[in-house]
CSV table of C-alpha atoms and ligand atoms in Angstrom, one decimal:
chain,number,residue,atom,x,y,z
A,111,MET,CA,-3.7,15.1,6.4
A,112,ILE,CA,-2.4,18.0,4.2
A,113,LYS,CA,-2.7,20.7,6.8
A,114,SER,CA,-0.6,19.1,9.5
A,115,LEU,CA,2.1,18.1,7.0
A,116,GLU,CA,3.6,21.4,8.0
A,117,GLU,CA,3.9,20.1,11.5
A,118,LEU,CA,5.5,16.9,10.2
A,119,LYS,CA,8.0,18.9,8.3
A,120,ARG,CA,8.9,20.8,11.5
A,121,ILE,CA,9.3,17.4,13.3
A,122,ARG,CA,11.6,16.3,10.4
A,123,ASP,CA,13.8,19.3,10.6
A,124,GLU,CA,13.9,19.1,14.4
A,125,VAL,CA,15.0,15.5,14.3
A,126,LYS,CA,17.6,16.2,11.7
A,127,LYS,CA,19.1,19.0,13.7
A,128,ALA,CA,19.0,17.2,17.1
A,129,THR,CA,22.5,16.2,18.2
A,130,LYS,CA,22.6,12.7,19.4
A,131,VAL,CA,22.9,12.4,23.1
A,132,ARG,CA,23.1,8.6,23.1
A,133,GLU,CA,24.3,6.4,20.3
A,134,GLY,CA,24.1,3.2,22.2
A,135,MET,CA,20.8,1.9,20.8
A,136,LYS,CA,21.8,2.0,17.2
A,137,GLY,CA,20.8,-1.1,15.4
A,138,THR,CA,18.5,-2.4,18.1
A,139,ARG,CA,15.3,-3.9,16.8
A,140,ILE,CA,12.1,-5.0,18.4
A,141,VAL,CA,9.9,-7.3,16.3
A,142,VAL,CA,6.3,-8.0,17.5
A,143,GLY,CA,4.4,-11.0,16.2
A,144,MET,CA,1.2,-9.9,14.5
A,145,GLY,CA,-0.4,-13.0,13.1
A,146,THR,CA,-4.1,-13.9,13.7
A,147,CYS,CA,-3.2,-15.5,17.0
A,148,GLY,CA,-1.0,-12.6,18.2
A,149,ILE,CA,-3.6,-10.0,17.3
A,150,SER,CA,-6.4,-11.8,19.1
A,151,ALA,CA,-4.1,-12.3,22.1
A,152,GLY,CA,-3.4,-8.6,22.4
A,153,ALA,CA,-0.3,-7.9,20.2
A,154,ARG,CA,-1.6,-4.5,19.1
A,155,GLU,CA,-1.7,-3.4,22.7
A,156,VAL,CA,1.8,-4.7,23.3
A,157,MET,CA,3.1,-2.9,20.2
A,158,SER,CA,1.5,0.4,21.4
A,159,ALA,CA,2.9,0.0,24.8
A,160,VAL,CA,6.4,-0.5,23.4
A,161,LEU,CA,6.1,2.6,21.2
A,162,ASP,CA,4.8,4.6,24.1
A,163,GLU,CA,7.5,3.5,26.5
A,164,LEU,CA,10.2,4.4,23.9
A,165,ARG,CA,8.6,7.8,23.4
A,166,LYS,CA,8.5,8.4,27.1
A,167,ARG,CA,12.1,7.6,27.5
A,168,ASP,CA,13.1,9.6,24.5
A,169,ILE,CA,14.7,6.6,22.7
A,170,ASP,CA,14.5,7.3,19.0
A,171,ASP,CA,16.9,4.9,17.4
A,172,VAL,CA,15.2,1.6,18.2
A,173,VAL,CA,13.2,0.3,15.2
A,174,VAL,CA,10.0,-1.5,16.0
A,175,THR,CA,8.5,-3.7,13.3
A,176,GLN,CA,5.9,-6.5,13.0
A,177,THR,CA,6.0,-10.0,11.7
A,178,GLY,CA,3.4,-12.5,10.9
A,179,CYS,CA,2.7,-15.6,13.0
A,180,ILE,CA,5.8,-17.7,13.4
A,181,GLY,CA,4.0,-20.8,14.7
A,182,PHE,CA,4.3,-20.4,18.4
A,183,CYS,CA,0.7,-19.5,18.8
A,184,LYS,CA,0.3,-20.5,22.4
A,185,TYR,CA,3.1,-18.1,23.3
A,186,GLU,CA,1.5,-15.0,21.8
A,187,PRO,CA,1.8,-12.1,22.1
A,188,LEU,CA,5.5,-12.4,21.6
A,189,MET,CA,8.3,-10.2,20.5
A,190,ASP,CA,12.0,-10.5,19.7
A,191,VAL,CA,14.6,-8.1,20.9
A,192,ILE,CA,17.6,-8.0,18.7
A,193,LYS,CA,20.7,-6.0,19.8
A,194,PRO,CA,23.7,-5.8,17.5
A,195,GLY,CA,26.3,-8.4,18.5
A,196,GLU,CA,24.0,-10.2,20.9
A,197,GLU,CA,21.8,-13.2,20.4
A,198,LYS,CA,18.1,-12.6,19.7
A,199,VAL,CA,15.9,-12.9,22.7
A,200,THR,CA,12.2,-13.9,22.3
A,201,TYR,CA,9.8,-12.7,25.0
A,202,VAL,CA,6.5,-14.6,25.3
A,203,ASN,CA,3.0,-14.3,26.6
A,204,LEU,CA,3.4,-10.6,26.9
A,205,THR,CA,1.1,-7.9,28.3
A,206,PRO,CA,1.5,-4.2,27.8
A,207,GLU,CA,3.0,-4.0,31.3
A,208,LYS,CA,5.5,-6.8,30.7
A,209,ALA,CA,6.5,-5.2,27.4
A,210,ARG,CA,7.2,-1.9,29.1
A,211,ARG,CA,9.4,-3.7,31.6
A,212,VAL,CA,11.3,-5.3,28.7
A,213,VAL,CA,12.0,-1.9,27.2
A,214,VAL,CA,13.3,-0.6,30.5
A,215,GLU,CA,15.3,-3.6,31.6
A,216,HIS,CA,16.6,-5.0,28.3
A,217,ILE,CA,16.7,-2.0,26.0
A,218,VAL,CA,17.7,0.6,28.5
A,219,ASN,CA,19.6,-1.3,31.2
A,220,GLY,CA,20.8,-4.2,29.0
A,221,ARG,CA,19.5,-7.0,31.2
A,222,VAL,CA,17.4,-9.8,29.8
A,223,VAL,CA,14.2,-10.3,31.6
A,224,LYS,CA,14.5,-14.0,32.2
A,225,GLU,CA,11.0,-14.6,33.6
A,226,TYR,CA,9.5,-13.7,30.2
A,227,ILE,CA,11.5,-16.0,28.0
A,228,VAL,CA,11.2,-19.6,27.2
A,229,PRO,CA,14.5,-21.4,27.1
A,230,ASN,CA,15.3,-23.1,23.8
A,231,LEU,CA,12.6,-21.4,21.8
B,1175,MET,CA,-11.6,-11.2,17.9
B,1176,ARG,CA,-13.3,-8.5,20.0
B,1177,GLU,CA,-13.0,-5.6,17.6
B,1178,LEU,CA,-13.3,-4.9,13.9
B,1179,SER,CA,-10.0,-3.1,14.0
B,1180,MET,CA,-8.4,-6.3,15.0
B,1181,HIS,CA,-9.9,-8.1,12.0
B,1182,LEU,CA,-8.7,-5.2,9.9
B,1183,MET,CA,-5.2,-5.6,11.2
B,1184,ASP,CA,-5.4,-9.3,10.4
B,1185,ILE,CA,-6.5,-8.9,6.8
B,1186,ILE,CA,-3.8,-6.3,6.3
B,1187,GLU,CA,-1.4,-8.9,7.6
B,1188,ASN,CA,-2.5,-11.2,4.8
B,1189,SER,CA,-1.7,-8.6,2.3
B,1190,ILE,CA,1.8,-8.1,3.8
B,1191,LYS,CA,2.4,-11.8,3.7
B,1192,ALA,CA,1.4,-11.7,0.1
B,1193,ASP,CA,4.3,-9.3,-0.5
B,1194,ALA,CA,2.1,-6.3,-1.2
B,1195,ASP,CA,3.9,-2.9,-1.7
B,1196,LEU,CA,0.8,-0.9,-1.5
B,1197,VAL,CA,-2.3,-1.6,0.7
B,1198,ILE,CA,-5.4,0.5,0.2
B,1199,ILE,CA,-7.7,0.6,3.2
B,1200,THR,CA,-11.1,2.1,2.9
B,1201,ILE,CA,-13.8,2.3,5.6
B,1202,GLU,CA,-17.2,3.6,4.8
B,1203,GLU,CA,-19.7,4.2,7.5
B,1204,ASN,CA,-23.3,5.4,7.3
B,1205,LYS,CA,-25.5,4.9,10.3
B,1206,ALA,CA,-28.6,6.1,8.6
B,1207,GLU,CA,-28.1,3.5,5.9
B,1208,ASN,CA,-27.1,1.0,8.4
B,1209,ASN,CA,-23.9,0.3,6.6
B,1210,LEU,CA,-20.3,-0.2,7.6
B,1211,THR,CA,-17.9,-1.5,4.9
B,1212,ILE,CA,-14.2,-2.2,5.3
B,1213,THR,CA,-12.2,-2.8,2.1
B,1214,VAL,CA,-8.6,-3.8,1.9
B,1215,LYS,CA,-7.0,-3.9,-1.5
B,1216,ASP,CA,-3.4,-4.9,-2.2
B,1217,ASP,CA,-1.0,-5.4,-5.0
B,1218,GLY,CA,0.4,-8.6,-3.6
B,1219,LYS,CA,0.7,-12.0,-5.3
B,1220,GLY,CA,-3.0,-12.8,-5.4
B,1221,MET,CA,-4.8,-16.1,-5.5
B,1222,ASP,CA,-5.9,-18.3,-8.4
B,1223,LYS,CA,-9.6,-19.1,-8.9
B,1224,GLU,CA,-9.4,-22.5,-7.5
B,1225,PHE,CA,-7.7,-21.4,-4.3
B,1226,LEU,CA,-10.1,-18.4,-3.9
B,1227,GLN,CA,-13.1,-20.7,-4.0
B,1228,ARG,CA,-12.0,-22.5,-0.9
B,1229,VAL,CA,-10.4,-19.6,0.9
B,1230,PHE,CA,-13.0,-19.5,3.7
B,1231,ASP,CA,-12.3,-23.1,4.6
B,1232,PRO,CA,-10.1,-23.0,7.7
B,1233,PHE,CA,-8.1,-25.9,6.3
B,1234,VAL,CA,-7.0,-23.8,3.3
B,1235,THR,CA,-3.8,-22.0,4.1
B,1236,SER,CA,-0.4,-21.4,2.5
B,1237,ARG,CA,1.0,-21.4,6.0
B,1238,THR,CA,3.7,-23.9,6.9
B,1239,THR,CA,3.8,-23.2,10.6
B,1240,ARG,CA,0.2,-24.2,11.3
B,1241,ARG,CA,-2.3,-26.3,9.4
B,1242,VAL,CA,-5.2,-24.0,9.7
B,1243,GLY,CA,-5.7,-20.4,8.6
B,1244,LEU,CA,-8.2,-18.6,10.7
B,1245,GLY,CA,-8.1,-15.0,9.6
B,1246,LEU,CA,-10.7,-15.0,6.8
B,1247,PRO,CA,-13.1,-17.6,8.4
B,1248,LEU,CA,-13.2,-15.4,11.6
B,1249,LEU,CA,-13.9,-12.3,9.5
B,1250,LYS,CA,-16.7,-14.1,7.7
B,1251,ALA,CA,-18.2,-15.2,10.9
B,1252,ALA,CA,-18.0,-11.7,12.4
B,1253,ALA,CA,-19.8,-10.3,9.3
B,1254,GLU,CA,-22.5,-12.9,9.0
B,1255,ARG,CA,-23.3,-12.6,12.7
B,1256,CYS,CA,-24.6,-9.1,12.0
B,1257,GLY,CA,-26.3,-9.6,8.7
B,1258,GLY,CA,-23.2,-8.8,6.6
B,1259,LYS,CA,-20.9,-10.6,4.2
B,1260,VAL,CA,-17.4,-10.8,2.9
B,1261,GLU,CA,-16.5,-10.7,-0.8
B,1262,ILE,CA,-13.0,-11.4,-2.1
B,1263,THR,CA,-11.7,-10.8,-5.6
B,1264,SER,CA,-8.2,-11.8,-6.5
B,1265,ALA,CA,-6.0,-12.4,-9.5
B,1266,PRO,CA,-2.6,-14.1,-9.5
B,1267,ASN,CA,0.2,-11.5,-9.6
B,1268,LEU,CA,-2.2,-8.6,-9.6
B,1269,GLY,CA,-3.6,-8.5,-6.1
B,1270,THR,CA,-6.5,-9.1,-3.9
B,1271,GLN,CA,-9.4,-7.1,-2.6
B,1272,VAL,CA,-11.3,-8.2,0.6
B,1273,LYS,CA,-14.5,-6.3,1.2
B,1274,ALA,CA,-16.4,-6.9,4.5
B,1275,CYS,CA,-19.8,-5.4,5.0
B,1276,PHE,CA,-21.5,-5.1,8.3
B,1277,GLN,CA,-24.9,-3.8,9.5
B,1278,HIS,CA,-23.8,-0.7,11.3
B,1279,GLN,CA,-26.5,-0.7,13.9
B,1280,HIS,CA,-26.8,-4.5,14.4
B,1281,ILE,CA,-26.7,-5.5,18.0
B,1282,ASP,CA,-24.2,-8.2,17.3
B,1283,ARG,CA,-21.7,-6.1,15.3
B,1284,ALA,CA,-18.3,-6.1,17.0
B,1285,PRO,CA,-17.2,-2.6,18.0
B,1286,MET,CA,-14.7,-0.8,15.8
B,1287,GLY,CA,-12.1,-0.5,18.5
B,1288,ASN,CA,-9.2,2.0,18.3
B,1289,LEU,CA,-8.5,2.7,14.7
B,1290,ALA,CA,-5.8,5.3,15.3
B,1291,GLU,CA,-3.8,2.9,17.4
B,1292,THR,CA,-4.4,0.0,15.0
B,1293,LEU,CA,-3.4,1.8,11.9
B,1294,THR,CA,-0.4,3.5,13.5
B,1295,ALA,CA,0.9,0.0,14.6
B,1296,VAL,CA,0.4,-1.3,11.1
B,1297,ILE,CA,2.1,1.6,9.4
B,1298,VAL,CA,5.0,1.9,11.8
B,1299,GLY,CA,5.5,-1.9,12.0
B,1300,ASN,CA,5.8,-2.3,8.2
B,1301,PRO,CA,8.0,0.5,7.1
B,1302,LYS,CA,8.6,-1.0,3.6
B,1303,VAL,CA,4.9,-1.2,2.7
B,1304,ASP,CA,2.9,1.9,1.8
B,1305,PHE,CA,-0.7,2.4,3.0
B,1306,VAL,CA,-3.5,4.7,1.8
B,1307,TYR,CA,-6.2,4.9,4.4
B,1308,THR,CA,-9.5,6.5,3.5
B,1309,HIS,CA,-12.4,6.9,6.0
B,1310,ILE,CA,-15.7,8.1,4.7
B,1311,THR,CA,-18.8,9.2,6.7
B,1312,PRO,CA,-21.7,11.4,5.8
B,1313,LYS,CA,-19.8,14.3,7.4
B,1314,GLY,CA,-16.8,13.9,5.1
B,1315,ARG,CA,-13.7,12.1,4.2
B,1316,TYR,CA,-10.3,11.5,5.8
B,1317,VAL,CA,-7.3,10.3,3.9
B,1318,LEU,CA,-3.8,9.3,5.1
B,1319,ASP,CA,-1.2,8.4,2.5
B,1320,THR,CA,2.1,7.0,3.8
B,1321,ARG,CA,3.8,7.7,0.5
B,1322,ILE,CA,3.4,11.4,1.2
B,1323,ILE,CA,4.5,11.0,4.8
B,1324,LYS,CA,7.7,9.1,3.8
B,1325,GLU,CA,8.5,11.7,1.1
B,1326,THR,CA,8.1,14.4,3.7
B,1327,LEU,CA,10.3,12.6,6.2
B,1328,ASP,CA,13.1,12.6,3.8
B,1329,GLY,CA,15.0,9.6,5.3
B,1330,ILE,CA,13.9,10.1,8.9
B,1331,ASN,CA,12.7,6.7,10.3
B,1332,ILE,CA,8.9,6.4,10.4
B,1333,SER,CA,9.2,4.7,13.8
B,1334,HIS,CA,10.8,7.8,15.3
B,1335,PRO,CA,8.6,8.5,18.4
B,1336,LYS,CA,7.7,12.0,17.3
B,1337,VAL,CA,6.6,10.7,13.9
B,1338,VAL,CA,4.6,7.9,15.5
B,1339,GLU,CA,2.9,10.4,17.7
B,1340,TRP,CA,2.1,12.6,14.7
B,1341,ILE,CA,0.6,9.7,12.8
B,1342,LYS,CA,-1.6,8.6,15.7
B,1343,LYS,CA,-2.8,12.2,16.4
B,1344,ASN,CA,-3.4,12.8,12.7
B,1345,ILE,CA,-5.7,9.8,12.4
B,1346,ALA,CA,-7.5,10.4,15.7
B,1347,GLU,CA,-8.2,14.1,14.9
B,1348,GLY,CA,-9.1,13.4,11.3
B,1349,LEU,CA,-11.6,10.8,12.4
B,1350,LYS,CA,-13.0,13.0,15.1
B,1351,LYS,CA,-13.7,15.7,12.5
B,1352,ILE,CA,-15.9,13.4,10.4
B,1353,ASN,CA,-17.3,11.5,13.4
B,1354,GLY,CA,-15.7,8.3,12.1
B,1355,GLY,CA,-14.9,5.1,13.9
B,1356,VAL,CA,-16.9,5.8,17.0
B,1357,ASP,CA,-19.4,3.5,18.6
B,1358,GLU,CA,-21.7,4.9,21.2
C,1489,ATP,N1,-4.4,-10.7,0.5
C,1489,ATP,C1,-4.1,-11.9,0.1
C,1489,ATP,N2,-3.3,-12.1,-0.9
C,1489,ATP,C2,-2.9,-13.4,-1.3
C,1489,ATP,N3,-3.3,-14.5,-0.6
C,1489,ATP,C3,-4.1,-14.3,0.4
C,1489,ATP,C4,-4.6,-13.1,0.9
C,1489,ATP,N4,-5.4,-13.2,2.0
C,1489,ATP,C5,-5.4,-14.5,2.2
C,1489,ATP,N5,-4.7,-15.2,1.3
C,1489,ATP,C6,-4.5,-16.7,1.2
C,1489,ATP,O1,-5.6,-17.3,1.9
C,1489,ATP,C7,-5.1,-18.1,3.0
C,1489,ATP,C8,-6.0,-18.1,4.1
C,1489,ATP,O2,-6.0,-16.8,4.8
C,1489,ATP,P1,-6.4,-16.7,6.3
C,1489,ATP,O3,-6.2,-15.3,6.8
C,1489,ATP,O4,-7.8,-17.3,6.5
C,1489,ATP,O5,-5.4,-17.7,7.1
C,1489,ATP,P2,-3.8,-17.5,7.2
C,1489,ATP,O6,-3.4,-16.2,6.9
C,1489,ATP,O7,-3.2,-18.6,6.4
C,1489,ATP,O8,-3.6,-17.9,8.7
C,1489,ATP,P3,-3.9,-16.9,10.0
C,1489,ATP,O9,-4.8,-15.8,9.4
C,1489,ATP,O10,-4.7,-17.8,10.9
C,1489,ATP,O11,-2.7,-16.5,10.5
C,1489,ATP,C9,-3.7,-17.6,3.2
C,1489,ATP,O12,-2.8,-18.6,3.8
C,1489,ATP,C10,-3.2,-17.1,1.9
C,1489,ATP,O13,-2.7,-18.2,1.1
C,1490,MG,MG1,-4.5,-14.5,7.8
């Protein structure tokens, strides 16, 4: 790890210097369910897809975290999208492809992907 | 679960649920000695003796959302299927260590799966928890310490895409150098 810490320092300095093109995402969070049920249903792949899609689109101010099982096991893998000032949206039975679509439609374009949500959850 | 890395993610999740601040993950592989050992040690809230004795019972759980806890029973089954075992030591308020041993070359051992992706997800997904990951093979040792990473980042979010990429690459290349985490 030590050797490439230099590279990490370079990344840090780059990030610090970069002038923000877009401030719109600030405060947006994605929380992926990572309990036993979520993991065995493919939550890791969903999380990786989300991180990859954000990277591809150069979105660097959305925070992606994990949470344990919240008890909706049959809906796993699931994730919450939380935008400041908006109600939390829970997406269920995700695949990496569906998760990428959520990033594009909801995070970037601001439209909830209704097909992937369960009303009243 | 299909892969040992998924089990790993799951036992780490237990540590996080137990409010650990530091999770120490050690994987030791030695094909010649037919050994693969995964250890997860945390400084979380621990378990008392009585609870610990029954912890592999699926009906023992501190969950409130579901009446069964499957993580540890599934890990135990995965280990025993390939001539291995799981040992847990724990003390209230001090922490817990889960050690799972597998026969490396056993035909029924689940594949390791993508460790770089798994650990990156765990590290990025739990920014408030620190992780020290050590992987040991006969060819050498790889260590990743998120405390050093966070210190270096100096306030930059660990889930910044460039940082995520660095972490993943660092693990993948580090493991490659010591021929770790590969199943042929
Ligand atoms: N690292 C740990 N520290 C403290 N307590 C633990 C730890 N690991 C497991 N436990 C205790 O053992 C119980 C059983 O764990 P197990 O992983 O089998 O099921 P679970 O976590 O409750 O549910 P699931 O894994 O199915 O989501 C937990 O509910 C918790 O009380
Ligand atoms: Mg568990």
